[in-house]
Short mmCIF file of C-alpha atoms and ligand atoms in Angstrom, two decimals:
data_model
loop_
_atom_site.label_atom_id
_atom_site.label_comp_id
_atom_site.label_asym_id
_atom_site.label_seq_id
_atom_site.Cartn_x
_atom_site.Cartn_y
_atom_site.Cartn_z
CA UNK A 1 0.60 -14.48 -27.90
CA UNK A 2 2.63 -17.63 -27.14
CA UNK A 3 2.33 -18.87 -23.53
CA UNK A 4 5.46 -18.64 -21.37
CA UNK A 5 6.97 -21.91 -20.23
CA UNK A 6 7.83 -21.62 -16.53
CA UNK A 7 9.13 -24.00 -13.86
CA UNK A 8 7.85 -23.61 -10.30
CA UNK A 9 9.98 -25.03 -7.48
CA UNK A 10 8.83 -25.27 -3.89
CA UNK A 11 9.87 -27.07 -0.76
CA UNK A 12 7.70 -26.26 2.20
CA UNK A 13 7.70 -26.74 5.93
CA UNK A 14 7.37 -30.55 5.67
CA UNK A 15 10.86 -30.70 4.06
CA UNK A 16 9.66 -33.81 2.21
CA UNK A 17 11.15 -32.89 -1.16
CA UNK A 18 11.09 -30.40 -4.00
CA UNK A 19 7.67 -30.02 -5.59
CA UNK A 20 8.38 -29.18 -9.21
CA UNK A 21 5.90 -28.05 -11.85
CA UNK A 22 6.49 -27.29 -15.51
CA UNK A 23 3.69 -25.07 -16.73
CA UNK A 24 2.62 -22.94 -19.65
CA UNK A 25 1.22 -19.59 -18.56
CA UNK A 26 -0.66 -16.91 -20.45
CA UNK A 27 -2.85 -13.92 -19.53
CA UNK A 28 -2.52 -11.50 -16.61
CA UNK A 29 -5.44 -11.70 -14.20
CA UNK A 30 -8.96 -12.99 -14.91
CA UNK A 31 -7.67 -14.24 -18.26
CA UNK A 32 -4.77 -16.05 -16.50
CA UNK A 33 -4.35 -19.58 -17.84
CA UNK A 34 -2.03 -22.26 -16.53
CA UNK A 35 -1.45 -25.61 -18.15
CA UNK A 36 0.51 -28.21 -16.17
CA UNK A 37 2.87 -30.07 -18.51
CA UNK A 38 4.66 -32.07 -15.82
CA UNK A 39 4.73 -32.32 -12.04
CA UNK A 40 7.15 -34.27 -9.87
CA UNK A 41 8.42 -34.32 -6.28
CA UNK A 42 12.15 -34.91 -5.97
CA UNK A 43 13.05 -36.05 -2.44
CA UNK A 44 16.09 -34.64 -0.65
CA UNK A 45 18.80 -37.08 0.38
CA UNK A 46 18.17 -38.15 4.01
CA UNK A 47 21.41 -36.38 4.98
CA UNK A 48 20.45 -33.03 3.46
CA UNK A 49 16.94 -33.31 4.93
CA UNK A 50 18.50 -33.89 8.34
CA UNK A 51 20.67 -30.78 7.96
CA UNK A 52 17.66 -28.68 6.93
CA UNK A 53 15.51 -29.92 9.82
CA UNK A 54 18.45 -29.34 12.18
CA UNK A 55 18.73 -25.74 11.02
CA UNK A 56 15.04 -25.21 11.57
CA UNK A 57 15.30 -26.73 15.05
CA UNK A 58 18.09 -24.31 16.01
CA UNK A 59 21.23 -26.45 15.57
CA UNK A 60 24.29 -24.19 15.67
CA UNK A 61 26.49 -24.38 12.57
CA UNK A 62 29.33 -22.37 11.05
CA UNK A 63 28.78 -19.86 8.23
CA UNK A 64 30.84 -22.15 5.98
CA UNK A 65 28.45 -25.04 6.67
CA UNK A 66 25.46 -22.78 6.14
CA UNK A 67 26.84 -21.72 2.75
CA UNK A 68 27.37 -25.39 1.85
CA UNK A 69 23.79 -26.31 2.79
CA UNK A 70 22.46 -23.29 0.85
CA UNK A 71 24.34 -24.38 -2.26
CA UNK A 72 23.40 -28.05 -1.82
CA UNK A 73 19.74 -27.00 -1.78
CA UNK A 74 20.27 -24.82 -4.88
CA UNK A 75 21.95 -27.77 -6.64
CA UNK A 76 18.97 -30.01 -5.79
CA UNK A 77 16.52 -27.38 -7.01
CA UNK A 78 18.50 -26.89 -10.24
CA UNK A 79 18.56 -30.65 -10.79
CA UNK A 80 14.81 -30.81 -10.28
CA UNK A 81 14.39 -28.04 -12.86
CA UNK A 82 16.55 -29.95 -15.35
CA UNK A 83 14.74 -33.27 -14.81
CA UNK A 84 11.25 -31.88 -15.18
CA UNK A 85 12.10 -30.60 -18.65
CA UNK A 86 13.03 -34.02 -20.11
CA UNK A 87 10.81 -34.66 -23.10
CA UNK A 88 9.48 -31.08 -23.12
CA UNK A 89 10.54 -27.89 -24.87
CA UNK A 90 12.81 -25.78 -22.65
CA UNK A 91 11.42 -23.38 -20.05
CA UNK A 92 12.44 -19.71 -20.17
CA UNK A 93 11.80 -18.83 -16.54
CA UNK A 94 12.06 -20.44 -13.10
CA UNK A 95 10.17 -19.35 -9.99
CA UNK A 96 11.93 -20.85 -7.00
CA UNK A 97 10.42 -20.46 -3.55
CA UNK A 98 13.45 -22.14 -1.99
CA UNK A 99 13.48 -24.01 1.30
CA UNK A 100 12.06 -22.22 4.33
CA UNK A 101 14.30 -22.72 7.35
CA UNK A 102 13.09 -19.87 9.53
CA UNK A 103 10.04 -17.61 9.70
CA UNK A 104 9.42 -14.84 12.20
CA UNK A 105 6.25 -12.82 11.70
CA UNK A 106 6.46 -9.03 12.15
CA UNK A 107 5.79 -7.53 15.59
CA UNK A 108 3.48 -4.62 14.77
CA UNK A 109 5.29 -1.73 13.12
CA UNK A 110 8.17 -1.98 15.59
CA UNK A 111 10.00 -4.83 13.96
CA UNK A 112 9.95 -6.14 10.41
CA UNK A 113 9.33 -9.84 9.99
CA UNK A 114 12.08 -12.22 8.91
CA UNK A 115 11.70 -15.17 6.60
CA UNK A 116 14.64 -17.20 5.38
CA UNK A 117 14.46 -19.45 2.31
CA UNK A 118 17.64 -21.24 1.29
CA UNK A 119 18.69 -22.36 -2.21
CA UNK A 120 19.88 -19.09 -3.72
CA UNK A 121 18.34 -18.10 -7.03
CA UNK A 122 21.64 -16.86 -8.45
CA UNK A 123 23.04 -20.38 -8.17
CA UNK A 124 19.93 -21.94 -9.76
CA UNK A 125 20.17 -19.48 -12.69
CA UNK A 126 23.88 -20.26 -13.01
CA UNK A 127 23.37 -24.03 -12.97
CA UNK A 128 20.35 -24.19 -15.26
CA UNK A 129 21.07 -21.28 -17.58
CA UNK A 130 17.48 -20.12 -17.00
CA UNK A 131 16.46 -16.75 -15.53
CA UNK A 132 15.34 -17.46 -11.98
CA UNK A 133 13.09 -15.45 -9.69
CA UNK A 134 13.59 -16.21 -5.98
CA UNK A 135 13.32 -14.69 -2.49
CA UNK A 136 9.64 -13.91 -2.96
CA UNK A 137 8.79 -13.01 0.62
CA UNK A 138 11.28 -10.21 1.30
CA UNK A 139 9.50 -7.38 -0.58
CA UNK A 140 6.21 -7.94 1.26
CA UNK A 141 8.08 -8.11 4.57
CA UNK A 142 9.88 -4.84 3.75
CA UNK A 143 6.40 -3.30 3.34
CA UNK A 144 5.55 -4.42 6.93
CA UNK A 145 3.76 -7.54 5.70
CA UNK A 146 4.10 -11.11 6.95
CA UNK A 147 5.57 -12.24 3.64
CA UNK A 148 2.99 -15.07 3.78
CA UNK A 149 0.73 -16.43 2.54
CA UNK A 150 1.60 -15.40 -1.02
CA UNK A 151 -0.51 -17.92 -2.90
CA UNK A 152 -3.90 -16.15 -2.37
CA UNK A 153 -3.63 -13.87 -5.42
CA UNK A 154 -2.91 -16.89 -7.61
CA UNK A 155 -5.86 -18.72 -6.03
CA UNK A 156 -8.00 -15.68 -6.77
CA UNK A 157 -7.40 -15.82 -10.50
CA UNK A 158 -7.44 -19.59 -10.85
CA UNK A 159 -10.14 -20.70 -8.41
CA UNK A 160 -12.61 -17.87 -7.74
CA UNK A 161 -16.24 -18.10 -8.84
CA UNK A 162 -18.91 -15.61 -9.89
CA UNK A 163 -21.51 -16.73 -7.35
CA UNK A 164 -19.73 -18.91 -4.80
CA UNK A 165 -17.63 -18.03 -1.79
CA UNK A 166 -14.79 -20.50 -1.54
CA UNK A 167 -12.08 -21.40 0.93
CA UNK A 168 -8.97 -22.83 -0.63
CA UNK A 169 -7.29 -24.73 2.19
CA UNK A 170 -3.69 -25.84 1.81
CA UNK A 171 -2.64 -28.54 4.26
CA UNK A 172 1.14 -28.77 4.11
CA UNK A 173 3.37 -28.82 7.17
CA UNK A 174 1.46 -25.68 8.13
CA UNK A 175 -2.11 -25.04 6.99
CA UNK A 176 -3.12 -21.86 5.20
CA UNK A 177 -6.40 -20.66 3.76
CA UNK A 178 -7.42 -18.30 0.99
CA UNK A 179 -10.96 -17.00 1.34
CA UNK A 180 -12.37 -16.05 -2.06
CA UNK A 181 -15.61 -14.07 -2.07
CA UNK A 182 -17.87 -14.37 -5.10
CA UNK A 183 -16.50 -12.19 -7.91
CA UNK A 184 -18.33 -8.89 -7.65
CA UNK A 185 -17.10 -5.29 -8.11
CA UNK A 186 -14.74 -5.10 -5.15
CA UNK A 187 -14.12 -8.80 -4.63
CA UNK A 188 -10.32 -8.49 -4.73
CA UNK A 189 -10.22 -6.23 -1.66
CA UNK A 190 -12.40 -8.74 0.24
CA UNK A 191 -10.07 -11.68 -0.25
CA UNK A 192 -8.51 -12.87 2.98
CA UNK A 193 -5.87 -15.42 3.81
CA UNK A 194 -3.83 -16.58 6.77
CA UNK A 195 -1.97 -19.53 8.21
CA UNK A 196 -4.50 -21.63 10.09
CA UNK A 197 -1.86 -23.36 12.26
CA UNK A 198 -0.49 -26.89 12.10
CA UNK A 199 -1.24 -28.89 8.97
CA UNK A 200 0.74 -32.12 9.02
CA UNK A 201 3.77 -30.84 10.95
CA UNK A 202 2.79 -32.23 14.38
CA UNK A 203 1.26 -35.36 12.89
CA UNK A 204 4.46 -36.17 10.97
CA UNK A 205 6.60 -35.57 14.06
CA UNK A 206 4.30 -37.75 16.17
CA UNK A 207 4.47 -40.60 13.63
CA UNK A 208 8.27 -40.32 13.66
CA UNK A 209 8.19 -40.35 17.47
CA UNK A 210 6.04 -43.50 17.70
CA UNK A 211 7.97 -45.40 15.01
CA UNK A 212 11.45 -44.27 16.13
CA UNK A 213 11.85 -42.57 12.78
CA UNK A 214 11.04 -45.56 10.58
CA UNK A 215 7.88 -43.84 9.26
CA UNK A 216 7.61 -40.16 8.39
CA UNK A 217 3.83 -39.65 7.99
CA UNK A 218 0.48 -41.31 8.54
CA UNK A 219 -0.35 -42.68 5.11
CA UNK A 220 -3.97 -41.84 4.26
CA UNK A 221 -4.51 -41.11 7.95
CA UNK A 222 -5.08 -44.84 8.51
CA UNK A 223 -3.26 -44.98 11.85
CA UNK A 224 -5.14 -42.00 13.27
CA UNK A 225 -8.41 -43.46 11.92
CA UNK A 226 -7.90 -46.51 14.14
CA UNK A 227 -7.84 -44.29 17.25
CA UNK A 228 -10.27 -41.96 19.03
CA UNK A 229 -9.67 -38.23 19.52
CA UNK A 230 -9.42 -37.00 23.10
CA UNK A 231 -11.59 -33.86 23.08
CA UNK A 232 -10.46 -32.32 26.38
CA UNK A 233 -6.95 -32.24 24.89
CA UNK A 234 -8.15 -30.71 21.62
CA UNK A 235 -9.93 -28.01 23.68
CA UNK A 236 -6.81 -27.36 25.72
CA UNK A 237 -4.56 -27.10 22.66
CA UNK A 238 -7.05 -24.88 20.89
CA UNK A 239 -6.62 -22.31 23.66
CA UNK A 240 -3.12 -21.57 22.25
CA UNK A 241 -3.01 -17.84 21.55
CA UNK A 242 -2.11 -18.32 17.86
CA UNK A 243 -5.57 -19.73 17.11
CA UNK A 244 -7.22 -16.64 18.60
CA UNK A 245 -5.04 -14.03 16.91
CA UNK A 246 -6.96 -12.25 14.16
CA UNK A 247 -5.42 -12.18 10.65
CA UNK A 248 -3.11 -11.10 9.11
CA UNK A 249 -1.11 -13.88 10.67
CA UNK A 250 1.50 -16.43 9.70
CA UNK A 251 3.40 -19.15 11.47
CA UNK A 252 5.81 -22.04 11.01
CA UNK A 253 7.62 -24.91 12.63
CA UNK A 254 9.08 -22.41 15.11
CA UNK A 255 5.67 -22.50 16.86
CA UNK A 256 4.20 -25.82 15.71
CA UNK A 257 7.31 -27.99 15.67
CA UNK A 258 9.11 -30.44 17.90
CA UNK A 259 8.90 -28.38 21.12
CA UNK A 260 5.14 -28.03 20.71
CA UNK A 261 4.82 -31.78 20.08
CA UNK A 262 6.73 -32.53 23.29
CA UNK A 263 4.32 -30.26 25.18
CA UNK A 264 1.41 -32.14 23.59
CA UNK A 265 2.87 -35.51 24.58
CA UNK A 266 3.24 -34.27 28.15
CA UNK A 267 -0.33 -32.93 28.20
CA UNK A 268 -1.53 -36.34 26.98
CA UNK A 269 0.12 -38.34 29.75
CA UNK A 270 -2.77 -38.19 32.25
CA UNK A 271 -5.12 -39.54 29.58
CA UNK A 272 -2.93 -42.60 28.90
CA UNK A 273 -3.64 -42.47 25.16
CA UNK A 274 -2.19 -45.11 22.88
CA UNK A 275 -0.35 -44.00 19.72
CA UNK A 276 -3.47 -44.24 17.53
CA UNK A 277 -5.53 -42.13 19.97
CA UNK A 278 -2.78 -39.53 20.16
CA UNK A 279 -2.53 -39.32 16.36
CA UNK A 280 -6.32 -39.04 16.11
CA UNK A 281 -6.21 -36.20 18.66
CA UNK A 282 -3.43 -34.33 16.79
CA UNK A 283 -5.31 -34.80 13.51
CA UNK A 284 -8.44 -33.44 15.19
CA UNK A 285 -6.50 -30.34 16.28
CA UNK A 286 -5.63 -29.65 12.63
CA UNK A 287 -9.24 -30.11 11.52
CA UNK A 288 -10.82 -28.19 14.41
CA UNK A 289 -8.33 -25.30 14.20
CA UNK A 290 -9.10 -24.86 10.49
CA UNK A 291 -12.87 -24.75 11.01
CA UNK A 292 -12.52 -22.65 14.17
CA UNK A 293 -10.57 -20.04 12.18
CA UNK A 294 -13.29 -19.88 9.48
CA UNK A 295 -15.96 -19.43 12.15
CA UNK A 296 -14.00 -16.71 13.90
CA UNK A 297 -12.44 -14.74 11.08
CA UNK A 298 -14.84 -15.01 8.12
CA UNK A 299 -18.14 -13.19 7.72
CA UNK A 300 -19.79 -16.60 7.20
CA UNK A 301 -18.90 -20.12 6.18
CA UNK A 302 -18.08 -20.47 2.47
CA UNK A 303 -20.13 -22.43 -0.05
CA UNK A 304 -17.23 -24.78 -0.71
CA UNK A 305 -13.95 -25.81 0.91
CA UNK A 306 -11.36 -26.92 -1.62
CA UNK A 307 -8.24 -28.67 -0.33
CA UNK A 308 -4.70 -28.90 -1.65
CA UNK A 309 -1.27 -29.91 -0.32
CA UNK A 310 -0.15 -33.29 1.02
CA UNK A 311 -2.78 -33.30 3.77
CA UNK A 312 -5.51 -33.46 1.14
CA UNK A 313 -4.36 -37.07 0.60
CA UNK A 314 -5.13 -37.90 4.24
CA UNK A 315 -8.66 -39.38 3.99
CA UNK A 316 -9.18 -39.43 7.75
CA UNK A 317 -8.35 -35.72 8.05
CA UNK A 318 -10.53 -34.94 5.06
CA UNK A 319 -13.44 -36.87 6.60
CA UNK A 320 -13.02 -35.09 9.93
CA UNK A 321 -13.08 -31.73 8.13
CA UNK A 322 -16.21 -32.74 6.23
CA UNK A 323 -17.91 -33.78 9.44
CA UNK A 324 -17.05 -30.51 11.17
CA UNK A 325 -18.16 -28.45 8.16
CA UNK A 326 -21.56 -30.18 7.88
CA UNK A 327 -23.26 -29.25 4.62
CA UNK A 328 -20.30 -27.32 3.17
CA UNK A 329 -18.81 -29.75 0.64
CA UNK A 330 -15.09 -30.51 0.96
CA UNK A 331 -13.21 -31.49 -2.20
CA UNK A 332 -9.74 -30.95 -3.66
CA UNK A 333 -8.45 -28.52 -6.30
CA UNK A 334 -7.99 -31.50 -8.68
CA UNK A 335 -11.75 -31.35 -9.19
CA UNK A 336 -11.34 -27.76 -10.40
CA UNK A 337 -8.56 -28.50 -12.87
CA UNK A 338 -5.64 -27.53 -10.62
CA UNK A 339 -3.34 -30.21 -9.23
CA UNK A 340 -3.69 -30.41 -5.43
CA UNK A 341 -0.19 -31.87 -5.14
CA UNK A 342 1.53 -29.20 -7.25
CA UNK A 343 -0.60 -26.11 -6.65
CA UNK A 344 2.05 -24.37 -4.53
CA UNK A 345 4.81 -25.07 -7.08
CA UNK A 346 2.46 -23.83 -9.82
CA UNK A 347 1.76 -20.71 -7.76
CA UNK A 348 5.45 -19.82 -7.57
CA UNK A 349 5.71 -20.26 -11.34
CA UNK A 350 2.84 -17.76 -11.70
CA UNK A 351 4.42 -15.35 -9.18
CA UNK A 352 7.69 -15.46 -11.17
CA UNK A 353 5.76 -14.88 -14.39
CA UNK A 354 4.00 -11.88 -12.81
CA UNK A 355 7.31 -10.51 -11.49
CA UNK A 356 8.78 -10.78 -14.96
CA UNK A 357 6.00 -8.64 -16.44
CA UNK A 358 5.92 -6.30 -13.44
CA UNK A 359 2.64 -7.39 -11.89
CA UNK A 360 2.54 -7.31 -8.06
CA UNK A 361 2.03 -10.70 -6.39
CA UNK A 362 0.95 -9.94 -2.82
CA UNK A 363 -2.48 -9.02 -1.51
CA UNK A 364 -2.02 -6.39 1.24
CA UNK A 365 -5.33 -7.38 2.89
CA UNK A 366 -3.87 -10.87 3.33
CA UNK A 367 -0.26 -10.24 4.35
CA UNK A 368 -0.77 -6.92 6.14
CA UNK A 369 1.68 -5.10 3.84
CA UNK A 370 0.88 -1.42 3.32
CA UNK A 371 0.90 -1.75 -0.45
CA UNK A 372 1.11 -4.16 -3.35
CA UNK A 373 4.67 -5.17 -4.17
CA UNK A 374 6.58 -6.80 -6.99
CA UNK A 375 7.61 -10.09 -5.44
CA UNK A 376 10.91 -11.81 -6.05
CA UNK A 377 14.45 -11.02 -7.11
CA UNK A 378 15.35 -11.72 -10.71
CA UNK A 379 18.60 -13.57 -11.36
CA UNK A 380 19.64 -13.61 -14.97
CA UNK A 381 21.74 -16.29 -16.50
CA UNK A 382 25.14 -14.80 -17.26
CA UNK A 383 26.60 -17.84 -18.98
N1 ATP B 1 -0.83 -40.17 1.06
C1 ATP B 1 -0.75 -39.35 2.11
N2 ATP B 1 -1.46 -39.60 3.23
C2 ATP B 1 -1.39 -38.81 4.31
N3 ATP B 1 -0.61 -37.71 4.36
C3 ATP B 1 0.12 -37.39 3.28
C4 ATP B 1 0.09 -38.19 2.09
N4 ATP B 1 0.92 -37.62 1.18
C5 ATP B 1 1.44 -36.52 1.79
N5 ATP B 1 0.98 -36.40 3.04
C6 ATP B 1 1.32 -35.36 4.04
O1 ATP B 1 1.63 -34.16 3.36
C7 ATP B 1 2.90 -33.65 3.80
C8 ATP B 1 3.55 -32.90 2.67
O2 ATP B 1 2.67 -31.93 2.22
P1 ATP B 1 3.15 -30.71 1.34
O3 ATP B 1 4.19 -31.17 0.40
O4 ATP B 1 1.94 -30.05 0.83
O5 ATP B 1 3.82 -29.81 2.48
P2 ATP B 1 4.82 -28.62 2.35
O6 ATP B 1 4.61 -27.94 1.04
O7 ATP B 1 6.17 -29.11 2.69
O8 ATP B 1 4.35 -27.67 3.55
P3 ATP B 1 3.86 -26.13 3.54
O9 ATP B 1 2.66 -26.05 2.64
O10 ATP B 1 3.55 -25.90 4.97
O11 ATP B 1 5.00 -25.32 3.08
C9 ATP B 1 3.67 -34.89 4.24
O12 ATP B 1 4.65 -34.54 5.17
C10 ATP B 1 2.55 -35.76 4.83
O13 ATP B 1 2.31 -35.41 6.16
C1 AH0 B 2 7.46 -18.99 5.52
C2 AH0 B 2 6.82 -20.04 4.70
O1 AH0 B 2 7.47 -20.74 3.96
N1 AH0 B 2 5.50 -20.17 4.85
C3 AH0 B 2 4.72 -21.13 4.08
C4 AH0 B 2 4.31 -22.27 5.00
O2 AH0 B 2 3.61 -23.27 4.27
C5 AH0 B 2 2.23 -23.04 4.40
C6 AH0 B 2 2.15 -21.74 5.12
O3 AH0 B 2 3.33 -21.78 5.91
C7 AH0 B 2 2.19 -20.61 4.05
O4 AH0 B 2 1.69 -19.42 4.51
C8 AH0 B 2 3.57 -20.40 3.43
O5 AH0 B 2 3.55 -20.88 2.11
C9 AH0 B 2 2.58 -20.71 1.13
C10 AH0 B 2 3.05 -21.36 -0.10
C11 AH0 B 2 2.25 -19.24 0.80
O6 AH0 B 2 3.09 -18.36 0.99
O7 AH0 B 2 1.15 -19.00 0.31
#
């Protein structure tokens, strides 16, 4: 059978741009194959990025303005989908995660969660002429799940191993892990996944704070590497209740955003840290919270930790993780044939492909949903 050509579109909590992957997909589960034909990140205009961050931070706007931002995002996503196809045969399907602007995890069975991704799929299908699957989180949320993380089932079929237990750790704005047991009879039911807490979100905000907005992230972690972590602060921050909550759990910039950073800056005042020390301390919180969550919520440490997402390009953070994990080797998914930069975009291409052939995309043991669900709404092209 011919592989299906699919475009995956994703913009995450860092709001740094639209990660776009053009892939060829075949198979269903253990025979699933994905070939990356092209991958590109298309940045938002500074103005649109500002609007998106404002929304996330609670800026009040009119419904008319909200509709305009929603459509501007959809236009940008559609443009990304068009660009990525230059020089390649046309795709037949798009999986668009959209832009998360708000995420509220469920409160037990009392209240369903709420997760809002802008950039409506209907508009992307209309603009590109390609069937588009979007709004992936809603079905899992309707089944009492968190609606996140959704990538673990894709990780399972692309990165699991017969003998090794592996943690696939994404470090985006928020960090999230997929724990993959070795593939035995009931391995699928033993997969776990959750949001580990801040990835780069606080670090990016701190860099913006110290540079008055002239820099948006700590390239390679070089700035933090020139400082020294303040461990009493890391200890204090690690006492935040989110880190102690057992999975299923998910979070976002609502918890680990600008308000949290301001609290951290206030906590740091008595220690008179310079900018480099503060960045080293925030970076340490990301590293320590990841390892702390493995030690608390996994039966034992995995054989390997495999990183992806923008934070995997931060050498200082990677080194800190390696140090904390001792003899558990830390590498990136690139080493295993899956682009660390585009893995999330690729995952939403796979989820769209699964939706299109009626294969559920969530793992109830990860999201807390009561059953497997078909993820995503299909928008046909009516042109
Ligand atoms: N060369 C680099 N050095 C250090 N950090 C980097 C580098 N490149 C990217 N990053 C970090 O990665 C972030 C973007 O990561 P990514 O695109 O994976 O996040 P996201 O998908 O928006 O977030 P999430 O996974 O939470 O939805 C940037 O904001 C920056 O902090
Ligand atoms: C609501 C939302 O967009 N959550 C993202 C975010 O980014 C990282 C972490 O928080 C993750 O759980 C989730 O995305 C990934 C792609 C997921 O659903 O697997």
